XYZ file of C-alpha atoms in Angstrom:
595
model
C 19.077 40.778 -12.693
C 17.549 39.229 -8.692
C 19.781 37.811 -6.713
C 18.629 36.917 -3.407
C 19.499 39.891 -0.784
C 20.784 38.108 2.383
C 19.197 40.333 5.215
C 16.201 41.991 3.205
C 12.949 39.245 2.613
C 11.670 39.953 -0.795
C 10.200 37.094 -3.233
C 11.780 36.080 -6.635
C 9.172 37.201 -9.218
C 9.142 34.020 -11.505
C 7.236 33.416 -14.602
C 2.862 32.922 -14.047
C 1.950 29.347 -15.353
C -1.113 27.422 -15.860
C -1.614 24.185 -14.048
C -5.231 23.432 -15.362
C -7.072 26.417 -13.459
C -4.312 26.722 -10.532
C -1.862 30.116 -11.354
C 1.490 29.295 -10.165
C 4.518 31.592 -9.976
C 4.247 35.050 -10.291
C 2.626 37.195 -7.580
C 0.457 34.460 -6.335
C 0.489 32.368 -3.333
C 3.331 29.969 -2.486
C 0.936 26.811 -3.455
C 0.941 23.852 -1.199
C 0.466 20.390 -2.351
C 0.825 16.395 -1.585
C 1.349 13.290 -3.025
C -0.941 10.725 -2.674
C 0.724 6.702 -1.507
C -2.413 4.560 -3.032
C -1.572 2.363 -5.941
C -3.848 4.291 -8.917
C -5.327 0.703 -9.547
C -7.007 0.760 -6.708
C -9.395 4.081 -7.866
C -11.860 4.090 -5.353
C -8.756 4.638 -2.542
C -7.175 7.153 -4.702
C -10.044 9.225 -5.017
C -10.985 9.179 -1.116
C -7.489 10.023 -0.546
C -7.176 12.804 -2.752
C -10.395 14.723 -1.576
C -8.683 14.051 2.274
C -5.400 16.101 1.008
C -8.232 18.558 -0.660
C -10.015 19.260 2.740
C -6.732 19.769 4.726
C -5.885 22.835 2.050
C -3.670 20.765 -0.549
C -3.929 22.573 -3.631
C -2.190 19.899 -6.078
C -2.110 16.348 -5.659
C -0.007 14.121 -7.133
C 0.142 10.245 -8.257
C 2.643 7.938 -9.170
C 2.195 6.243 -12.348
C 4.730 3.039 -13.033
C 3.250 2.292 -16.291
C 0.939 2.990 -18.925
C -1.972 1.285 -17.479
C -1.440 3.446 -14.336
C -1.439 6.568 -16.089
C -4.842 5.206 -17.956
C -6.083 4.879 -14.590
C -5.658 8.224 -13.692
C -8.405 9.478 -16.149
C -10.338 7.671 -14.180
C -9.779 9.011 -11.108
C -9.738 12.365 -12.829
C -13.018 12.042 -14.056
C -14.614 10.378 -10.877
C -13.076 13.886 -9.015
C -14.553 16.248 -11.174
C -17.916 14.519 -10.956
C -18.057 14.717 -6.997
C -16.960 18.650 -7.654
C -12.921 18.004 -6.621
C -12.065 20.777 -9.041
C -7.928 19.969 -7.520
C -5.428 19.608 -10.480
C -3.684 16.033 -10.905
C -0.266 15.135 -11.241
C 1.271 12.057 -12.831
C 4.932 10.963 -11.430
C 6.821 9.598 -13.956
C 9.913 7.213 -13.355
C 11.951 5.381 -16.213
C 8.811 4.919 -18.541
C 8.081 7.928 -21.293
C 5.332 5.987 -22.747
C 3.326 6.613 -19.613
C 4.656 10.228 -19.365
C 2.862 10.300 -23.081
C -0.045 8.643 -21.639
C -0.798 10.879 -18.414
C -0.209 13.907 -20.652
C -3.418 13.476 -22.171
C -5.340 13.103 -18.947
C -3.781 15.364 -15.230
C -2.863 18.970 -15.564
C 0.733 18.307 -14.684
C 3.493 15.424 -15.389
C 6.770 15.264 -13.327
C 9.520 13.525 -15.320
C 12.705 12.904 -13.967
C 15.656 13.984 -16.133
C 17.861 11.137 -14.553
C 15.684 8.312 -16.051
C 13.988 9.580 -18.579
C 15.500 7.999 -21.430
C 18.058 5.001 -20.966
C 21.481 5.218 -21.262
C 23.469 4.604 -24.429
C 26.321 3.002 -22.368
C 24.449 0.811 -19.959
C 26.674 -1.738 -18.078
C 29.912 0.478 -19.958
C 31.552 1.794 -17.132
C 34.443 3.913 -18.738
C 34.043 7.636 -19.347
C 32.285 9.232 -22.029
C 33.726 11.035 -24.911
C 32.091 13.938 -26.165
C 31.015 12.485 -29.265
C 28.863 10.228 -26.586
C 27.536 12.673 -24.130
C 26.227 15.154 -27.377
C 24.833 11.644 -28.984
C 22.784 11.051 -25.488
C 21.773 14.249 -25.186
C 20.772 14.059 -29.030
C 18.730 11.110 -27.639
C 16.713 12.816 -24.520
C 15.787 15.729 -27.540
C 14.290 13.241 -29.380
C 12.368 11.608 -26.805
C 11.689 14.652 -24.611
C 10.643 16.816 -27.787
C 7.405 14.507 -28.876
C 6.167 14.917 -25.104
C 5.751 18.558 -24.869
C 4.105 18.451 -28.235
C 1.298 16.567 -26.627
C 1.572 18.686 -23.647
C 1.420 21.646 -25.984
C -1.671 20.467 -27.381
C -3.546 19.433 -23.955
C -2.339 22.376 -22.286
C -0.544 20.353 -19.681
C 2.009 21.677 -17.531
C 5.408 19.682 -16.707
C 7.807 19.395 -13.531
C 11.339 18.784 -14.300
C 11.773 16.730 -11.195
C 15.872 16.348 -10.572
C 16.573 14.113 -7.513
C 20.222 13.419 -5.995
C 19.343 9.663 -5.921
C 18.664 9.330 -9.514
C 20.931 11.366 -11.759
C 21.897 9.537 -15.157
C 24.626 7.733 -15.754
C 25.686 10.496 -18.108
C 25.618 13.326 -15.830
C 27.392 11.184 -12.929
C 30.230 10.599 -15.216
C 30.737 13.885 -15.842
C 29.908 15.976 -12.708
C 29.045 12.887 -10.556
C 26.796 13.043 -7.944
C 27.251 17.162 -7.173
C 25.187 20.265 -6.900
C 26.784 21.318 -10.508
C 25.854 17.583 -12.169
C 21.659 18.038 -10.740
C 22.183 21.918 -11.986
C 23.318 20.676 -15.692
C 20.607 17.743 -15.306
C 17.759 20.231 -15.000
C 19.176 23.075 -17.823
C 19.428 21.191 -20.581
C 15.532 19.866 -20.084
C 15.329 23.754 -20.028
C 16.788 24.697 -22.680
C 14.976 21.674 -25.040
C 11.661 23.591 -23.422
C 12.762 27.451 -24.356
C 13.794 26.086 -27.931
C 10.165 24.485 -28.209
C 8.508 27.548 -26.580
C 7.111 25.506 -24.226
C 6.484 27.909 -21.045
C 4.087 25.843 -18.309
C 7.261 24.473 -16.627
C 8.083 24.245 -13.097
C 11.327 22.564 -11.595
C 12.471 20.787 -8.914
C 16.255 19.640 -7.322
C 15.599 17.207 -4.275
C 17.527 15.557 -2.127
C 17.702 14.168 1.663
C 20.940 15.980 2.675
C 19.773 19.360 3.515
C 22.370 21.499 2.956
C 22.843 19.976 -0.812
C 19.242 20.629 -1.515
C 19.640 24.531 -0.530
C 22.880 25.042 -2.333
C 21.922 23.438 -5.136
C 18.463 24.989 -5.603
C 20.380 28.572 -5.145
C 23.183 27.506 -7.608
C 20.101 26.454 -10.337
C 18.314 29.848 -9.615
C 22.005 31.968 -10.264
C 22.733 29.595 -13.216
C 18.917 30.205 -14.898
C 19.736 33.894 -13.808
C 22.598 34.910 -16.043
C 20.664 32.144 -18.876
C 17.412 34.473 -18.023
C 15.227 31.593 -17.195
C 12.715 32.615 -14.559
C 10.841 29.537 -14.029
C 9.121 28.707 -11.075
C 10.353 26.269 -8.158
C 9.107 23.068 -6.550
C 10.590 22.704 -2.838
C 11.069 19.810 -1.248
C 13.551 17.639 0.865
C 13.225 14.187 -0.008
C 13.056 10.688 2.858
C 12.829 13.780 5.154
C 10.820 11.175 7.793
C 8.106 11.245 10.406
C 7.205 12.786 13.247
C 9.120 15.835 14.681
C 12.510 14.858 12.821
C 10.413 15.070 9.586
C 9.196 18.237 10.617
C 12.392 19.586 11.570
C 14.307 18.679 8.955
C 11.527 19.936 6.065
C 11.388 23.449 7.786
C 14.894 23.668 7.846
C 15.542 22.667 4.540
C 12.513 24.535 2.956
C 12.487 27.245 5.358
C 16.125 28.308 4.302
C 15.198 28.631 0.465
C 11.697 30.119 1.383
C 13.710 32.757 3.639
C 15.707 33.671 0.576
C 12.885 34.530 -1.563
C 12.897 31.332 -3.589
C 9.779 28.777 -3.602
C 6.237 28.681 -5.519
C 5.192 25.505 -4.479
C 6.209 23.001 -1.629
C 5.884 19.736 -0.286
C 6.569 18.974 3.029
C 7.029 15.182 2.387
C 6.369 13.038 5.901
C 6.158 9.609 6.418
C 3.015 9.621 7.337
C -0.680 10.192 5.782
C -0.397 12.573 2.805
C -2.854 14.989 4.478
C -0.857 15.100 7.605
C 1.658 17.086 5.381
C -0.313 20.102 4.275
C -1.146 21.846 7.862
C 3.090 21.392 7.734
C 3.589 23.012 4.951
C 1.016 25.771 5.361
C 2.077 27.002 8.363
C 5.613 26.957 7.078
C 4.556 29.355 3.872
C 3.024 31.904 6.493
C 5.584 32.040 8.761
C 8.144 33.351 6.030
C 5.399 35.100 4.163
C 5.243 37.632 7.641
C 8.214 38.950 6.987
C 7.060 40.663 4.061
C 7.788 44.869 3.986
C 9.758 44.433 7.432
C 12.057 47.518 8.357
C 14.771 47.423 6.202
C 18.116 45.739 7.675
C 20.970 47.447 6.609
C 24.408 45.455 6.021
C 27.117 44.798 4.114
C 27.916 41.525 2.568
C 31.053 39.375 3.003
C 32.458 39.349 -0.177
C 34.431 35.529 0.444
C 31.173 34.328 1.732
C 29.519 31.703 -0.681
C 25.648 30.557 -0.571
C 26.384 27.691 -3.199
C 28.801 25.846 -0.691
C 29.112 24.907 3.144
C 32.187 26.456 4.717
C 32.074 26.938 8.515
C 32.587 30.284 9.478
C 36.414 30.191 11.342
C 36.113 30.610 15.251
C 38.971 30.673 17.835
C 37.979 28.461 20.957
C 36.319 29.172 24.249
C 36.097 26.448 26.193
C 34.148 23.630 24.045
C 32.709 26.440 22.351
C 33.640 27.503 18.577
C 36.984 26.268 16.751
C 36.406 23.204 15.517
C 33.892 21.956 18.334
C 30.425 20.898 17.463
C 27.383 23.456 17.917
C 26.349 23.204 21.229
C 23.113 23.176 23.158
C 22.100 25.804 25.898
C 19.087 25.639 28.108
C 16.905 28.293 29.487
C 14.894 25.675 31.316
C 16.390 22.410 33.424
C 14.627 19.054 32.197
C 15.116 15.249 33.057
C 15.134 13.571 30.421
C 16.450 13.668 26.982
C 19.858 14.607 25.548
C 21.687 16.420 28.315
C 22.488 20.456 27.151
C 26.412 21.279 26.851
C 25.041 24.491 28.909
C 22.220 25.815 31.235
C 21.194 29.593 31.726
C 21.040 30.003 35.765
C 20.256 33.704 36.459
C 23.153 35.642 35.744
C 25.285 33.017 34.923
C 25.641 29.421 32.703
C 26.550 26.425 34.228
C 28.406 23.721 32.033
C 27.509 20.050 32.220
C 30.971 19.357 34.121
C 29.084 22.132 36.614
C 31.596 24.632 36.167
C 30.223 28.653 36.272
C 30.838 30.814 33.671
C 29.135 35.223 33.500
C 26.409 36.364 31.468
C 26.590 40.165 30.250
C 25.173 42.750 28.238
C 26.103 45.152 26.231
C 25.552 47.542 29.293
C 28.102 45.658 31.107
C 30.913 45.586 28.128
C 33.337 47.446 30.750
C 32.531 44.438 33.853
C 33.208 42.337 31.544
C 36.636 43.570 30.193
C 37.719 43.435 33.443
C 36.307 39.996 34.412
C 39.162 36.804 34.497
C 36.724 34.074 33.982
C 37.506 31.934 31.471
C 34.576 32.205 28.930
C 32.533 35.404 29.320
C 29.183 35.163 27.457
C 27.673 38.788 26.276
C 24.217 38.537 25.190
C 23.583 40.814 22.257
C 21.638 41.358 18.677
C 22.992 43.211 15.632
C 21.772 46.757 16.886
C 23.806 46.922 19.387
C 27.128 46.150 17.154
C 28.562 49.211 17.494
C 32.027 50.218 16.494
C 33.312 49.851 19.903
C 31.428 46.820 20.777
C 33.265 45.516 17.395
C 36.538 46.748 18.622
C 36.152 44.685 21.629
C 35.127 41.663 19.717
C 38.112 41.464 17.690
C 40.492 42.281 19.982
C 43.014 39.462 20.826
C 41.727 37.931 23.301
C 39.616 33.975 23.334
C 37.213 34.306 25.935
C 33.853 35.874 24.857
C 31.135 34.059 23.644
C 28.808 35.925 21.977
C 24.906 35.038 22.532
C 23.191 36.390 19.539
C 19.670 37.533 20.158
C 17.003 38.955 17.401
C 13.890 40.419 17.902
C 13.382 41.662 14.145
C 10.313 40.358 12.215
C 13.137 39.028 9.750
C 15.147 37.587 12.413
C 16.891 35.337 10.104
C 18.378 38.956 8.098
C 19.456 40.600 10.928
C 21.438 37.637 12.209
C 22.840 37.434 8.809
C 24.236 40.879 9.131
C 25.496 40.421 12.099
C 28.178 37.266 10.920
C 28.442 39.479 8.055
C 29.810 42.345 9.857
C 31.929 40.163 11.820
C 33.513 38.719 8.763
C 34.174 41.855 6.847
C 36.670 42.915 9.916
C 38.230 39.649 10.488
C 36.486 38.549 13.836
C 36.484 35.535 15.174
C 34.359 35.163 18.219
C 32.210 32.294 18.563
C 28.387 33.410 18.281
C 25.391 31.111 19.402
C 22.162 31.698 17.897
C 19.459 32.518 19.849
C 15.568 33.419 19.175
C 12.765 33.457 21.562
C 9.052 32.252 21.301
C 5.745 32.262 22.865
C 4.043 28.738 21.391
C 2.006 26.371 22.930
C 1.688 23.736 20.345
C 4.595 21.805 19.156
C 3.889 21.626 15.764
C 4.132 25.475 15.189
C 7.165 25.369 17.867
C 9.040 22.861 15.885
C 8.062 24.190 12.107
C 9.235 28.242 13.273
C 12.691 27.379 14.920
C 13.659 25.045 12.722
C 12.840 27.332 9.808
C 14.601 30.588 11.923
C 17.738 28.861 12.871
C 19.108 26.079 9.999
C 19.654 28.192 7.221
C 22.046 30.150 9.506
C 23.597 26.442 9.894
C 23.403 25.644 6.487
C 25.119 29.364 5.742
C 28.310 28.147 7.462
C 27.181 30.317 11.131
C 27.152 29.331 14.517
C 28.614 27.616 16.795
C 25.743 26.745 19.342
C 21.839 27.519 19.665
C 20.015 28.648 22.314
C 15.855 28.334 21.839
C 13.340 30.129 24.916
C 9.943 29.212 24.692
C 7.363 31.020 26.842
C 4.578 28.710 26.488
C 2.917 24.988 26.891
C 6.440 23.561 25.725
C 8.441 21.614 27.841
C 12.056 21.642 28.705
C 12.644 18.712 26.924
C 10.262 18.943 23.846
C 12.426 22.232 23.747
C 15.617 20.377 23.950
C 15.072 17.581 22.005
C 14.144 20.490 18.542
C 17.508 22.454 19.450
C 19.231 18.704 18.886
C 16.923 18.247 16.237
C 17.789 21.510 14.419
C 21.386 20.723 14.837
C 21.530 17.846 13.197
C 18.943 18.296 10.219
C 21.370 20.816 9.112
C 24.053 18.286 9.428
C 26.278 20.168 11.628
C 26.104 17.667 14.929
C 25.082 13.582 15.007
C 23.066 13.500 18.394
C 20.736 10.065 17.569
C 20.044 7.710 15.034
C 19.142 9.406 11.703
C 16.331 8.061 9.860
C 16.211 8.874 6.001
C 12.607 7.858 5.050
C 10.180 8.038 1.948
C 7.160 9.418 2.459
C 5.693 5.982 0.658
C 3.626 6.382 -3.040
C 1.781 3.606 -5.449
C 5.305 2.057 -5.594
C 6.241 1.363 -2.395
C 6.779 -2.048 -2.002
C 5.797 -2.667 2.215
C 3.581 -1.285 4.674
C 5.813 1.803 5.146
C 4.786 3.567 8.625
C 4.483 0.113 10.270
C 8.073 -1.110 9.115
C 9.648 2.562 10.362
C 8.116 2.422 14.020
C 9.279 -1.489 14.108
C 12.982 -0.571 12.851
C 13.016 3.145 14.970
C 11.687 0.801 18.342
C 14.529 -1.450 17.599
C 17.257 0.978 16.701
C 16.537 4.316 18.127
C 19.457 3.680 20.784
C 21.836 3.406 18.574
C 23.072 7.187 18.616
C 24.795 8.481 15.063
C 23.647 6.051 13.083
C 21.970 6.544 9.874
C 19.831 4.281 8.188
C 17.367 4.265 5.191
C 13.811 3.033 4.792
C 13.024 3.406 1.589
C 9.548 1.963 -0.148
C 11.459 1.301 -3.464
C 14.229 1.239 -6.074
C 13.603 4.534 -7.965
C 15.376 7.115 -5.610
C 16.340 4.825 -2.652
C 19.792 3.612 -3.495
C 20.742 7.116 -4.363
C 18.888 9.543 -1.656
C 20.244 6.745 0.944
C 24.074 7.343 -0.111
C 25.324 8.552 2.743
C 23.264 6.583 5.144
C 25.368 3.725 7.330
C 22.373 0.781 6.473
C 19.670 0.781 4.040
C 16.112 -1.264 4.169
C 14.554 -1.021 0.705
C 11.952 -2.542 -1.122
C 13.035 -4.523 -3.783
C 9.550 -6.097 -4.957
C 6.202 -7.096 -3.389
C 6.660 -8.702 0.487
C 10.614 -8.530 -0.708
C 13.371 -6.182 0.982
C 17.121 -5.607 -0.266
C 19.688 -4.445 2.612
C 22.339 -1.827 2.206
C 25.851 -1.149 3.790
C 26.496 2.218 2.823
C 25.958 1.952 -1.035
C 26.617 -1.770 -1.781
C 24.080 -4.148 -1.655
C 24.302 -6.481 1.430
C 21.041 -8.896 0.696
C 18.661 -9.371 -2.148
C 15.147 -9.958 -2.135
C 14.871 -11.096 1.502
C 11.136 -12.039 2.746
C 9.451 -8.783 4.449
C 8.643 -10.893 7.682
C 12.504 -11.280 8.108
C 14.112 -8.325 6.479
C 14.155 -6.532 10.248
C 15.323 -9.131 11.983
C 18.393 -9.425 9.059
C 18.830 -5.423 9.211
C 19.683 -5.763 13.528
C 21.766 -8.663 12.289
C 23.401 -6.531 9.401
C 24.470 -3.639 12.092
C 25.566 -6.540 14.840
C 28.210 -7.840 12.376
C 29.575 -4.445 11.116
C 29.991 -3.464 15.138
C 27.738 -0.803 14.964
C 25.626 -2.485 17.646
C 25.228 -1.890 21.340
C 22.455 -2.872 23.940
């Protein structure tokens, strides 16, 4: 039975399906793919857009298809492609209407369905709990709705997602579970289940969501839970409303990059709110940089028994300083910068200088006796898991709160051995604080942002950490360098530095002219540091995805926006040309607001 090993990089050998003449799973490639944002009525701009995601490497591309009509359209475009020798399969994304997952069927290599709004409720506008006799009669329901549509699939040899997003779970399950890693996990298995008992095999699945550290412990819970059920279907990665620019970067390789690290992944999308061919060089180099670690020297370790990958639980520090306990991560700098977030600390020679100025040591593991004897108040000891040696650990868990550990790596799978090092620690009881370090040689920011973000979340998302420290020698400044350290931190959700931006990458059913609207609300609001707020181009996941956001902007219909506090519903249907304007107004009146 695989179970992900947590310092060794090996892939999880799912099942090979067919997605027209694409090979997914298995032994091949991680695939990479897009989704185009053009309305499928408008064939001419699908098509050009599709061959653009072709030429930058995508090797799926997928539509959204509101109705039946839309999904007609797409043979269309299907057949215009294959006459101008775009050999790429098509997928149809399917939202609240089976008819047009029926439809597309017929005509793309793939349909995504979402299990959350597949079939309508049997309770709608009931808000008490279901009985049993209810929650067997829906799921009766979804069988006999679901069952017809792999038949046709069957038949046209299409292959189906089963797309579960956070945003979007039914009714049914939220009443249940409600809106929890276990209650997308039960979504997605009984779709499964319907497919095994149909012998329907070309499936791939999904379990999305904005919040980073859901997505990863719910993809790992679905892949123990198929496990023991011996499903080995492949996986769809993704974080949903992940953004633009470097945050949507950061937070995709983060998110991702922790699953990708574990083994897990066939096929990802790196969604950015930008062009859909800006996200493929993204999610490329994101596949190779995990695939490298492939046959690296074996790390040997022990695992923490207590230690859960299906929940976040900090790791318990004592604290140095501002350091560890129940402190935020914080920031140190190899290089001084200007501008920017200021660093909590600052590497000067042999020593770190705090932001109050004050001077604390910086040893090795050469030095363990200096620094035994030194009475500073923090000591930092710069060290990687090779050097953990039973008197080095005897130090480290003696009685004393004044050592900071500064965890270096140079392993190819960095990420494993810096596992086994908060491994070890744990298995003996220590509790010194350890910052996270790794070292790179970059010059573009792109491939600077994509590899530290993928090296150091997980280890966030895993519960480890209490501060990161990123060197860069290269074309990378101190503040570009800075600014991703933030970045990382708070993608992972373990410390607010700046406004948050949870943003759809846009699709034929967003409802405003999405990259415009984001730089007008992120010029407005960017100042406004820990806030959270939602752009979302429409109904189908926005509400939901947004949840934990402090304001929402969504589109609500053509040249209309709705505006969110949290998860109630401010203002409907406001004109686009005002619906900025009303959001600044929105945040003034709740007190969030400062100049």
């Amino acid at each position: 039975m695989w179970k992900p090993d947590q310092f060794n990089y090996s892939r999880r050998l799912s099942d090979t399906i067919h997605i027209g003449n694409l090979l997914l799973g298995g032994t091949h490639p991680v695939r990479v793919q897009s989704m185009a944002n053009t309305d499928t009525n408008d064939i001419l701009t699908s098509v050009e857009q599709c061959k653009r995601i072709v030429e930058a490497g995508g090797e799926l591309v997928r539509f959204t298809a509101q109705g039946v009509r839309e999904a007609e359209n797409l043979k269309v475009i299907h057949d215009m492609l294959r006459h101008q020798g775009c050999e790429v399969p098509l997928v149809a994304d399917i939202h609240f209407n089976a008819n047009a997952a029926d439809t597309a069927a017929l005509y793309v290599e793939k349909v995504r369905i979402n299990p959350g709004n597949y079939v309508a409720s049997i309770k709608k506008g009931d808000p008490s709990d279901y009985t049993d006799e209810e929650y067997e009669l829906e799921y009766e329901k979804i069988k006999a709705r679901f069952i017809p549509f792999l038949e046709i699939c069957k038949k046209q040899h299409t292959a189906i997602r089963i797309g579960v997003n956070h945003g979007s779970l039914s009714e049914r399950i939220m009443n249940r579970y409600g809106d929890t890693s276990r209650g997308m996990v039960e979504s997605c298995m009984e779709f499964l289940r319907i497919c095994r008992s149909e012998h329907f095999k070309d499936v791939v699945i999904s379990m999305k969501t904005s919040n980073t550290v859901l997505m990863v412990n719910t993809v790992r819970l679905l892949v123990d839970e198929m496990t023991a059920e011996g499903f080995h279907i492949p996986l769809h990665l993704g974080v949903t409303e992940a953004g633009d620019g470097e945050d949507g970067r950061i937070k995709s390789a983060v998110g991702i990059g922790a699953l990708l690290a574990d083994g897990i992944g066939d096929t990802i999308r790196v969604s950015l709110s930008e062009e859909p061919e800006a996200e493929i060089p993204v999610a490329k180099l994101l596949v190779s940089y995990i695939c490298e670690r492939e046959n690296h020297e074996p790390i040997v370790a022990i695992e923490n028994i207590l230690h859960s990958p299906f929940e976040y639980k900090r790791r318990k520090t004592y604290s140095a300083g501002n350091i560890g306990g129940d402190n935020v991560p914080v920031v140190i700098a190899t290089m001084s910068g200007h501008h920017g977030i200021v660093p909590d600390y600052r590497i000067s020679g042999l020593n770190l200088i705090s932001a109050l100025g004050e001077n604390f040591p910086l040893y090795s593991v050469n030095e363990i006796h200096e620094l035994q004897h030194d009475m500073s108040e923090i000591k930092f000891l710069k060290m990687s898991y090779p050097e953990l040696t039973p008197l080095i650990l005897g130090i480290l868990t003696e009685k004393r709160q004044d050592i900071v550990v500064l965890l270096q790596t140079n392993h190819k799978n960095g990420v494993g051995e810096q596992r086994a090092f908060f491994h070890a620690l744990m298995n003996v009881g220590c509790d010194v604080p350890v910052v996270v370090c790794r070292h790179y040689s970059e010059n573009e920011l792109q491939q600077f942002q994509v590899k530290a973000a993928a090296d150091l979340g997980v280890l966030f998302i895993d519960g480890f950490g209490d501060g990161i420290m990123i060197e860069n020698e290269g074309d990378i400044s101190a503040e570009q360098i800075n600014s991703v350290a933030f970045g990382i931190l708070q993608a992972s959700r373990v410390r607010v530095t700046k406004t948050e931006y949870i943003s759809c990458p846009g699709c034929g059913r967003t409802m405003f002219q999405l990259q415009s609207v984001i730089a007008r609300i992120k010029e407005r609001t960017s100042h406004l540091k820990g806030l959270k707020i939602g752009i979302m181009g429409c109904i189908v996941n926005g509400p939901g995805e947004m949840a934990d956001a402090d304001y929402g902007y969504v589109g609500a219909g053509r040249g209309k926006v709705s505006l969110y506090k949290k998860k109630e519903c401010i203002e409907r249907n406001i004109p686009e040309e005002e619906a900025v304007e009303k959001l600044i107004e929105l945040i003034k009146v709740n007190g969030d607001w400062y100049e």
